[in-house]
XYZ file of C-alpha atoms in Angstrom:
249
model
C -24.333 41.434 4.722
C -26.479 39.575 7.099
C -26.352 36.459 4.267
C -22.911 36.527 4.284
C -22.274 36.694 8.225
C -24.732 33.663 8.643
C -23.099 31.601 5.278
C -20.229 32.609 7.376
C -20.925 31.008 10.989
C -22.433 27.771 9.472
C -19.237 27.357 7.214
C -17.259 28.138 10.937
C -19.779 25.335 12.637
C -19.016 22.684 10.133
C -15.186 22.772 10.744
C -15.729 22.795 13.968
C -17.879 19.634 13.581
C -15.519 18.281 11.425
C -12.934 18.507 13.830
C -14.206 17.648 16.810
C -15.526 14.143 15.015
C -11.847 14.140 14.354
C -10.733 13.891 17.604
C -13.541 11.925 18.796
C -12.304 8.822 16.250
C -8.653 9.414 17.195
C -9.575 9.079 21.240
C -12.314 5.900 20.499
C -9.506 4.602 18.331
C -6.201 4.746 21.673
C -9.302 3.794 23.859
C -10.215 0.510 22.030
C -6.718 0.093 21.519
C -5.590 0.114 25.434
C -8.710 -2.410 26.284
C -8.849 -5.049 23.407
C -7.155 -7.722 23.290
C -4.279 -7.775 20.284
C -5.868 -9.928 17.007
C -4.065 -13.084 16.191
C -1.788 -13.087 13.138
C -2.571 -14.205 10.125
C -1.346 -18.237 9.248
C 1.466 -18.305 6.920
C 1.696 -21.198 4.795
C 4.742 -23.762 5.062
C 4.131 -25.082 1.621
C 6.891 -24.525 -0.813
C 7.350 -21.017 -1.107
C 6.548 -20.003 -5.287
C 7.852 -16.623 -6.261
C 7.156 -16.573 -10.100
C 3.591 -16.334 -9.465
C 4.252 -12.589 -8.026
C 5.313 -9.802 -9.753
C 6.922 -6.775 -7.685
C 5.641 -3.293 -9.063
C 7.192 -0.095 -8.334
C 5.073 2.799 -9.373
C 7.415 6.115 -10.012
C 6.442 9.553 -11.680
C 9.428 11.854 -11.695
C 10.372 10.709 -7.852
C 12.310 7.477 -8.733
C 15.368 7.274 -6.313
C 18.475 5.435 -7.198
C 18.790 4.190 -4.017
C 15.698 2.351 -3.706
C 15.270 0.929 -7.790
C 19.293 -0.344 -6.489
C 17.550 -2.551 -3.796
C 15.206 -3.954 -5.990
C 18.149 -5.869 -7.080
C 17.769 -8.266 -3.755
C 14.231 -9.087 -4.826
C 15.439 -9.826 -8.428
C 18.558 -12.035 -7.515
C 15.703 -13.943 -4.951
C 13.727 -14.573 -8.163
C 10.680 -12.304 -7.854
C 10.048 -10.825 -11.580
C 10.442 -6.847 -10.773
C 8.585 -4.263 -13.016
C 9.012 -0.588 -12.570
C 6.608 1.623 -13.509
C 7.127 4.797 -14.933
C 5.076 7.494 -15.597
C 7.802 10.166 -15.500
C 8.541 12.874 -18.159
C 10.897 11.768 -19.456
C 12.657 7.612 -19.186
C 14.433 6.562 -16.157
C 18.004 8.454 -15.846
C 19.083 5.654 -13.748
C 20.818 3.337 -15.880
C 23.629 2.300 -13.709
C 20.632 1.317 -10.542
C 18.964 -0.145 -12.732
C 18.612 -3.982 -11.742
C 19.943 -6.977 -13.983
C 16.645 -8.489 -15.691
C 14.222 -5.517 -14.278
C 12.096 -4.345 -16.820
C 10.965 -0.781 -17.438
C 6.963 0.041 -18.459
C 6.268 3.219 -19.849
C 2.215 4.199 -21.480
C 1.984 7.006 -24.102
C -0.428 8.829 -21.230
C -0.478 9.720 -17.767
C -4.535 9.196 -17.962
C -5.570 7.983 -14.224
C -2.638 8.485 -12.685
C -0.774 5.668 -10.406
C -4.334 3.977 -10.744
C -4.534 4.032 -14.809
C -0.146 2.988 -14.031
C -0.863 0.032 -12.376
C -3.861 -1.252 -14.987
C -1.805 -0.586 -17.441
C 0.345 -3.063 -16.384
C -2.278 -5.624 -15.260
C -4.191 -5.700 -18.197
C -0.906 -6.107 -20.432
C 1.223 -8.572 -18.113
C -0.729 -8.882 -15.224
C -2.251 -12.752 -16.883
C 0.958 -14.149 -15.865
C 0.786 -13.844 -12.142
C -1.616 -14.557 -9.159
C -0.150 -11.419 -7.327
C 1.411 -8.250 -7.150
C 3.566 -7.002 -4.255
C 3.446 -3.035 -4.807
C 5.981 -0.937 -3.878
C 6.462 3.093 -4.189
C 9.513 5.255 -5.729
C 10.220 5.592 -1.772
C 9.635 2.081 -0.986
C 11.998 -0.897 -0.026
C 11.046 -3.959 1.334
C 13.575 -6.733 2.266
C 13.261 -10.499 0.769
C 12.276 -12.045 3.854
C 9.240 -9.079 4.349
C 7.759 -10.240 0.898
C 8.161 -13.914 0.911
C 6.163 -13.454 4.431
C 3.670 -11.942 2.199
C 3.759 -14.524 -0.442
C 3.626 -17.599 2.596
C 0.502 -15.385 3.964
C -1.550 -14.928 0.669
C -0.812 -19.071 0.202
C -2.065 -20.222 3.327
C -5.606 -21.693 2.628
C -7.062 -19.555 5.627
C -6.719 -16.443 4.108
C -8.005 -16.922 0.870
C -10.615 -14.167 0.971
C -7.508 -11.891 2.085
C -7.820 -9.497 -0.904
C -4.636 -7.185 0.031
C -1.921 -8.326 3.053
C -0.626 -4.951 3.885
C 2.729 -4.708 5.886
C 2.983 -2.433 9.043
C 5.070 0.931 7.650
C 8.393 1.529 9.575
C 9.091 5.387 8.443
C 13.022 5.805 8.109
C 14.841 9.074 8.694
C 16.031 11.204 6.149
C 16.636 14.423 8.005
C 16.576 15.777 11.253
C 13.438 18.045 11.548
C 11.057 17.938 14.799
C 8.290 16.836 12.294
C 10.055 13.452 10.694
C 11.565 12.698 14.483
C 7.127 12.895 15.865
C 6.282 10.778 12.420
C 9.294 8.193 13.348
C 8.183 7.883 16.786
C 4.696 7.380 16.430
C 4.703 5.026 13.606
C 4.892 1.998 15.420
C 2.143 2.646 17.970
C 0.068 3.520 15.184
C 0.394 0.318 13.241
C -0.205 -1.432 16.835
C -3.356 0.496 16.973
C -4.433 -0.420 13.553
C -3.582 -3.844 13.935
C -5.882 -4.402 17.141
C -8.665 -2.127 16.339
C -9.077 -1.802 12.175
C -8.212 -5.476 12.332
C -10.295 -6.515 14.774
C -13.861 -4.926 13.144
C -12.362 -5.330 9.191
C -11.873 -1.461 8.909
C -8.289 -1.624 7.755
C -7.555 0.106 4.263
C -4.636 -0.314 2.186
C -1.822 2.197 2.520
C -1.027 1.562 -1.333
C 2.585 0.893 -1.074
C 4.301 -2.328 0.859
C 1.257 -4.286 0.217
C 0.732 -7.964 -1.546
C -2.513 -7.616 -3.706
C -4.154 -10.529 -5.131
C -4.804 -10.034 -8.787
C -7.755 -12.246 -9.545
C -10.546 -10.038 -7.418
C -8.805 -6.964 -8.517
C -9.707 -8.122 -11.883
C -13.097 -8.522 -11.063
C -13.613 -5.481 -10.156
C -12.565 -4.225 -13.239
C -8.807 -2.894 -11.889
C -8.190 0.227 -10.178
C -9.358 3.410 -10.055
C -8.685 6.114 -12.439
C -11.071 9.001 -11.005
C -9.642 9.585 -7.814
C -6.192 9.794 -6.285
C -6.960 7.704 -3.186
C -6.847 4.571 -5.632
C -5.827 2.697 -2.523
C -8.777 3.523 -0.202
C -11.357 2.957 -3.170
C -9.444 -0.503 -3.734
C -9.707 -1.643 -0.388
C -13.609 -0.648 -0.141
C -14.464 -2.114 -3.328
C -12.880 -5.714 -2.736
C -14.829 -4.917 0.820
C -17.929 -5.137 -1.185
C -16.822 -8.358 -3.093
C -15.538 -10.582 0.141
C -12.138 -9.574 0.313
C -10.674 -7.927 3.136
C -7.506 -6.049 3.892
C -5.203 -7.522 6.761
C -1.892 -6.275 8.803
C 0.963 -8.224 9.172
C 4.027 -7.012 11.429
């Protein structure tokens, strides 16, 4: 019907629109990043370094990976307290990857998803620290990457930091075209970010390999449980209250 053939060409106009605003961000963004100049990084502070104010969180949901929960175990031995977080079906089958003096949270719901996982956890331990480094099922992040976090958050220039997000180095775990583009591109990306997002406060947190500071999140009243972009929403909402979200390398 004539109805249908014009619902039909505006639908086809708006993805067109869509896209090319698309591709008009992604060219503004290389163009910006080939003319300004890179943004300084942030101060890190060379008081002594206090690690049992920050809690490490893993968030998992029947994806935990033995591999990575075993690496937690560096973080542990360095004397961060590590908490994993799982929503899965049924408790961790991971005994033997488990790290010494871990400790396991489980809910009786999956209500909110990895946003109602992480409140869960704030509003029953989260009193005892003044930060949270978050981590993934698919996340590791060496000792030295996390006390760089730590020294960042401390330094008394960055207080209205609200979330220090490392830059994302993608490893391999196959050998398809698609992972090999993702690999290679990764660190021109977080280049990019750094000088442009940085540069006019735009960056968002990636929600994984990220120190958040608890006290604002609190304020806020915690995380979001409607949507699944609980990272994005977290990022814009400390926005709103003073607190920004920063790359460091």
């Amino acid at each position: 019907s004539p109805f249908n053939m014009g619902l039909a060409h505006i639908l086809e106009s708006l993805l067109y629109l869509i896209i090319a605003i698309g591709v008009s961000l992604q060219v503004t963004d290389d163009l910006l990043g080939l003319l300004w100049r890179p943004v300084p990084d942030l101060k890190q502070s060379e008081a002594p370094l206090v690690r049992a104010r920050v809690a490490v969180l893993m968030t998992t949901c029947n994806d935990c990976s033995e591999w990575h929960i075993a690496k937690l175990q560096e973080l542990v031995e360095s004397g961060y307290q590590v908490y994993i977080l799982d929503d899965s079906d049924v408790p961790l089958r991971v005994q033997k990857s488990l790290p010494s003096d871990a400790l396991v949270v489980r809910r009786n719901t999956r209500r909110g998803a990895k946003g109602g996982n992480l409140n869960h956890w704030l509003w029953q331990f989260g009193d005892a620290y003044d930060c949270a480094i978050i981590l993934d099922s698919d996340s590791y992040i060496p000792v030295a990457s996390a006390d760089q976090l730590v020294r960042t958050a401390q330094h008394r220039e960055n207080s209205h930091v609200g979330i220090v997000q490392c830059k994302i180095q993608p490893l391999p775990t196959g050998q398809s075209i698609f992972e090999r583009a993702l690999i290679a591109q990764a660190r021109p990306r977080m280049r990019l970010l750094k000088r442009v997002h940085d540069a006019i406060g735009l960056s968002l947190s990636f929600g994984h390999n990220q120190l958040i500071r608890l006290d604002p999140v609190r304020l806020i009243g915690g995380f979001d449980e409607e949507l699944s972009s609980e990272d994005t929403i977290l990022s814009l909402r400390l926005a709103a209250s003073g607190f920004s979200t920063r790359l460091v390398d």
